[in-house]
Amino acid sequence: MASGNARVLVTGASGLVGGEAAALLRSTCPDATVVTLGRSASNGIVANLADAALPDLPRDVTHILHCAADTRFGRPIDEVRAINVEGTRRLLAFARTCPRLQA
């Protein structure tokens, strides 16, 4: 990844895996912009894919690292599918709108 002009979207940044991934990206690619999608602002810029304040996000994203998932046990399978499967489908639909997407 050419970090100077890279804009990396990391989903699930409020979780263990996504948070560690975002931190690792920031330390190994300091010139890249890391945009995090998660439940809290503790990991940097927090985005919502439908957020009107981020109209340039699809245009600028060069990489997506999808770490979001609900891993809690004991949830009804329909809820887990709605979060994990449908969430991934929505992210893939978003990715299709990113003209600079490399990976």
PDB file of C-alpha atoms in Angstrom:
ATOM      1  CA  MET A   1       0.000   0.000   0.000  1.00  0.00           C
ATOM      2  CA  ALA A   2       1.387   3.411  -0.963  1.00  0.00           C
ATOM      3  CA  SER A   3       0.629   5.026   2.370  1.00  0.00           C
ATOM      4  CA  GLY A   4       1.000   8.652   1.291  1.00  0.00           C
ATOM      5  CA  ASN A   5      -2.297   8.765  -0.562  1.00  0.00           C
ATOM      6  CA  ALA A   6      -3.977   5.763   1.043  1.00  0.00           C
ATOM      7  CA  ARG A   7      -7.289   6.174   2.825  1.00  0.00           C
ATOM      8  CA  VAL A   8      -8.132   2.993   4.696  1.00  0.00           C
ATOM      9  CA  LEU A   9     -11.607   2.283   6.060  1.00  0.00           C
ATOM     10  CA  VAL A  10     -11.505  -0.105   9.029  1.00  0.00           C
ATOM     11  CA  THR A  11     -14.850  -1.487  10.192  1.00  0.00           C
ATOM     12  CA  GLY A  12     -15.354  -2.850  13.693  1.00  0.00           C
ATOM     13  CA  ALA A  13     -12.754  -0.492  15.136  1.00  0.00           C
ATOM     14  CA  SER A  14     -14.422  -0.463  18.544  1.00  0.00           C
ATOM     15  CA  GLY A  15     -13.846  -4.215  18.830  1.00  0.00           C
ATOM     16  CA  LEU A  16     -10.690  -6.106  19.711  1.00  0.00           C
ATOM     17  CA  VAL A  17      -9.627  -7.123  16.193  1.00  0.00           C
ATOM     18  CA  GLY A  18     -10.641  -3.904  14.439  1.00  0.00           C
ATOM     19  CA  GLY A  19      -9.106  -1.727  17.134  1.00  0.00           C
ATOM     20  CA  GLU A  20      -5.802  -3.568  16.945  1.00  0.00           C
ATOM     21  CA  ALA A  21      -5.876  -3.478  13.137  1.00  0.00           C
ATOM     22  CA  ALA A  22      -6.488   0.288  13.110  1.00  0.00           C
ATOM     23  CA  ALA A  23      -3.676   0.867  15.615  1.00  0.00           C
ATOM     24  CA  LEU A  24      -1.287  -1.320  13.613  1.00  0.00           C
ATOM     25  CA  LEU A  25      -2.139   0.513  10.396  1.00  0.00           C
ATOM     26  CA  ARG A  26      -1.528   3.864  12.053  1.00  0.00           C
ATOM     27  CA  SER A  27       1.863   2.755  13.371  1.00  0.00           C
ATOM     28  CA  THR A  28       3.088   1.036  10.197  1.00  0.00           C
ATOM     29  CA  CYS A  29       1.571   3.450   7.656  1.00  0.00           C
ATOM     30  CA  PRO A  30       1.777   6.852   9.366  1.00  0.00           C
ATOM     31  CA  ASP A  31       1.106   8.768   6.137  1.00  0.00           C
ATOM     32  CA  ALA A  32      -2.128   6.883   5.427  1.00  0.00           C
ATOM     33  CA  THR A  33      -5.471   8.224   6.580  1.00  0.00           C
ATOM     34  CA  VAL A  34      -7.237   5.594   8.659  1.00  0.00           C
ATOM     35  CA  VAL A  35     -10.991   6.084   8.937  1.00  0.00           C
ATOM     36  CA  THR A  36     -12.612   3.831  11.514  1.00  0.00           C
ATOM     37  CA  LEU A  37     -16.152   2.590  11.637  1.00  0.00           C
ATOM     38  CA  GLY A  38     -17.164   1.488  15.096  1.00  0.00           C
ATOM     39  CA  ARG A  39     -19.285   2.176  18.146  1.00  0.00           C
ATOM     40  CA  SER A  40     -16.961   4.705  19.811  1.00  0.00           C
ATOM     41  CA  ALA A  41     -14.627   7.536  18.902  1.00  0.00           C
ATOM     42  CA  SER A  42     -11.678   6.106  20.838  1.00  0.00           C
ATOM     43  CA  ASN A  43      -9.870   4.867  17.725  1.00  0.00           C
ATOM     44  CA  GLY A  44      -9.831   8.055  15.668  1.00  0.00           C
ATOM     45  CA  ILE A  45     -12.257   9.234  13.008  1.00  0.00           C
ATOM     46  CA  VAL A  46     -15.516   7.374  13.393  1.00  0.00           C
ATOM     47  CA  ALA A  47     -17.679   7.139  10.298  1.00  0.00           C
ATOM     48  CA  ASN A  48     -21.116   5.881   9.515  1.00  0.00           C
ATOM     49  CA  LEU A  49     -21.510   4.739   5.911  1.00  0.00           C
ATOM     50  CA  ALA A  50     -24.703   6.792   5.653  1.00  0.00           C
ATOM     51  CA  ASP A  51     -23.228   9.878   7.354  1.00  0.00           C
ATOM     52  CA  ALA A  52     -23.880  12.995   5.269  1.00  0.00           C
ATOM     53  CA  ALA A  53     -20.820  14.613   6.839  1.00  0.00           C
ATOM     54  CA  LEU A  54     -18.599  12.198   4.891  1.00  0.00           C
ATOM     55  CA  PRO A  55     -19.687  12.715   1.272  1.00  0.00           C
ATOM     56  CA  ASP A  56     -16.149  12.207  -0.055  1.00  0.00           C
ATOM     57  CA  LEU A  57     -15.541   8.912   1.737  1.00  0.00           C
ATOM     58  CA  PRO A  58     -16.474   6.654  -1.222  1.00  0.00           C
ATOM     59  CA  ARG A  59     -14.395   8.788  -3.575  1.00  0.00           C
ATOM     60  CA  ASP A  60     -11.332   8.728  -1.329  1.00  0.00           C
ATOM     61  CA  VAL A  61     -11.266   5.170   0.089  1.00  0.00           C
ATOM     62  CA  THR A  62      -8.425   3.098  -1.344  1.00  0.00           C
ATOM     63  CA  HIS A  63      -8.557   0.111   1.023  1.00  0.00           C
ATOM     64  CA  ILE A  64     -11.166  -1.530   3.243  1.00  0.00           C
ATOM     65  CA  LEU A  65     -10.429  -3.797   6.178  1.00  0.00           C
ATOM     66  CA  HIS A  66     -13.698  -5.343   7.376  1.00  0.00           C
ATOM     67  CA  CYS A  67     -13.422  -6.431  11.023  1.00  0.00           C
ATOM     68  CA  ALA A  68     -16.984  -5.753  12.175  1.00  0.00           C
ATOM     69  CA  ALA A  69     -19.000  -8.640  13.553  1.00  0.00           C
ATOM     70  CA  ASP A  70     -21.264  -9.548  16.421  1.00  0.00           C
ATOM     71  CA  THR A  71     -19.519 -12.406  18.186  1.00  0.00           C
ATOM     72  CA  ARG A  72     -21.782 -12.720  21.209  1.00  0.00           C
ATOM     73  CA  PHE A  73     -23.057 -16.225  21.864  1.00  0.00           C
ATOM     74  CA  GLY A  74     -26.673 -17.019  22.595  1.00  0.00           C
ATOM     75  CA  ARG A  75     -28.230 -14.567  20.141  1.00  0.00           C
ATOM     76  CA  PRO A  76     -31.003 -15.674  17.808  1.00  0.00           C
ATOM     77  CA  ILE A  77     -29.597 -16.746  14.440  1.00  0.00           C
ATOM     78  CA  ASP A  78     -31.772 -14.195  12.597  1.00  0.00           C
ATOM     79  CA  GLU A  79     -30.202 -11.345  14.592  1.00  0.00           C
ATOM     80  CA  VAL A  80     -26.698 -12.636  13.992  1.00  0.00           C
ATOM     81  CA  ARG A  81     -27.365 -12.959  10.247  1.00  0.00           C
ATOM     82  CA  ALA A  82     -28.835  -9.472  10.102  1.00  0.00           C
ATOM     83  CA  ILE A  83     -25.732  -8.018  11.706  1.00  0.00           C
ATOM     84  CA  ASN A  84     -22.948 -10.138  10.249  1.00  0.00           C
ATOM     85  CA  VAL A  85     -24.220 -11.213   6.830  1.00  0.00           C
ATOM     86  CA  GLU A  86     -26.338  -8.209   5.912  1.00  0.00           C
ATOM     87  CA  GLY A  87     -23.744  -5.842   7.349  1.00  0.00           C
ATOM     88  CA  THR A  88     -21.133  -7.386   5.075  1.00  0.00           C
ATOM     89  CA  ARG A  89     -23.493  -7.088   2.099  1.00  0.00           C
ATOM     90  CA  ARG A  90     -23.982  -3.384   2.863  1.00  0.00           C
ATOM     91  CA  LEU A  91     -20.227  -2.915   3.080  1.00  0.00           C
ATOM     92  CA  LEU A  92     -19.763  -4.657  -0.275  1.00  0.00           C
ATOM     93  CA  ALA A  93     -22.393  -2.356  -1.794  1.00  0.00           C
ATOM     94  CA  PHE A  94     -20.475   0.609  -0.364  1.00  0.00           C
ATOM     95  CA  ALA A  95     -17.207  -0.775  -1.776  1.00  0.00           C
ATOM     96  CA  ARG A  96     -18.744  -0.825  -5.263  1.00  0.00           C
ATOM     97  CA  THR A  97     -19.138   2.979  -5.006  1.00  0.00           C
ATOM     98  CA  CYS A  98     -15.435   3.534  -4.282  1.00  0.00           C
ATOM     99  CA  PRO A  99     -13.692   4.324  -7.586  1.00  0.00           C
ATOM    100  CA  ARG A 100     -10.159   4.332  -6.075  1.00  0.00           C
ATOM    101  CA  LEU A 101     -10.577   1.060  -4.171  1.00  0.00           C
ATOM    102  CA  GLN A 102      -7.487  -1.132  -4.513  1.00  0.00           C
ATOM    103  CA  ALA A 103      -8.044  -3.805  -1.890  1.00  0.00           C
TER     104      ALA A 103
END
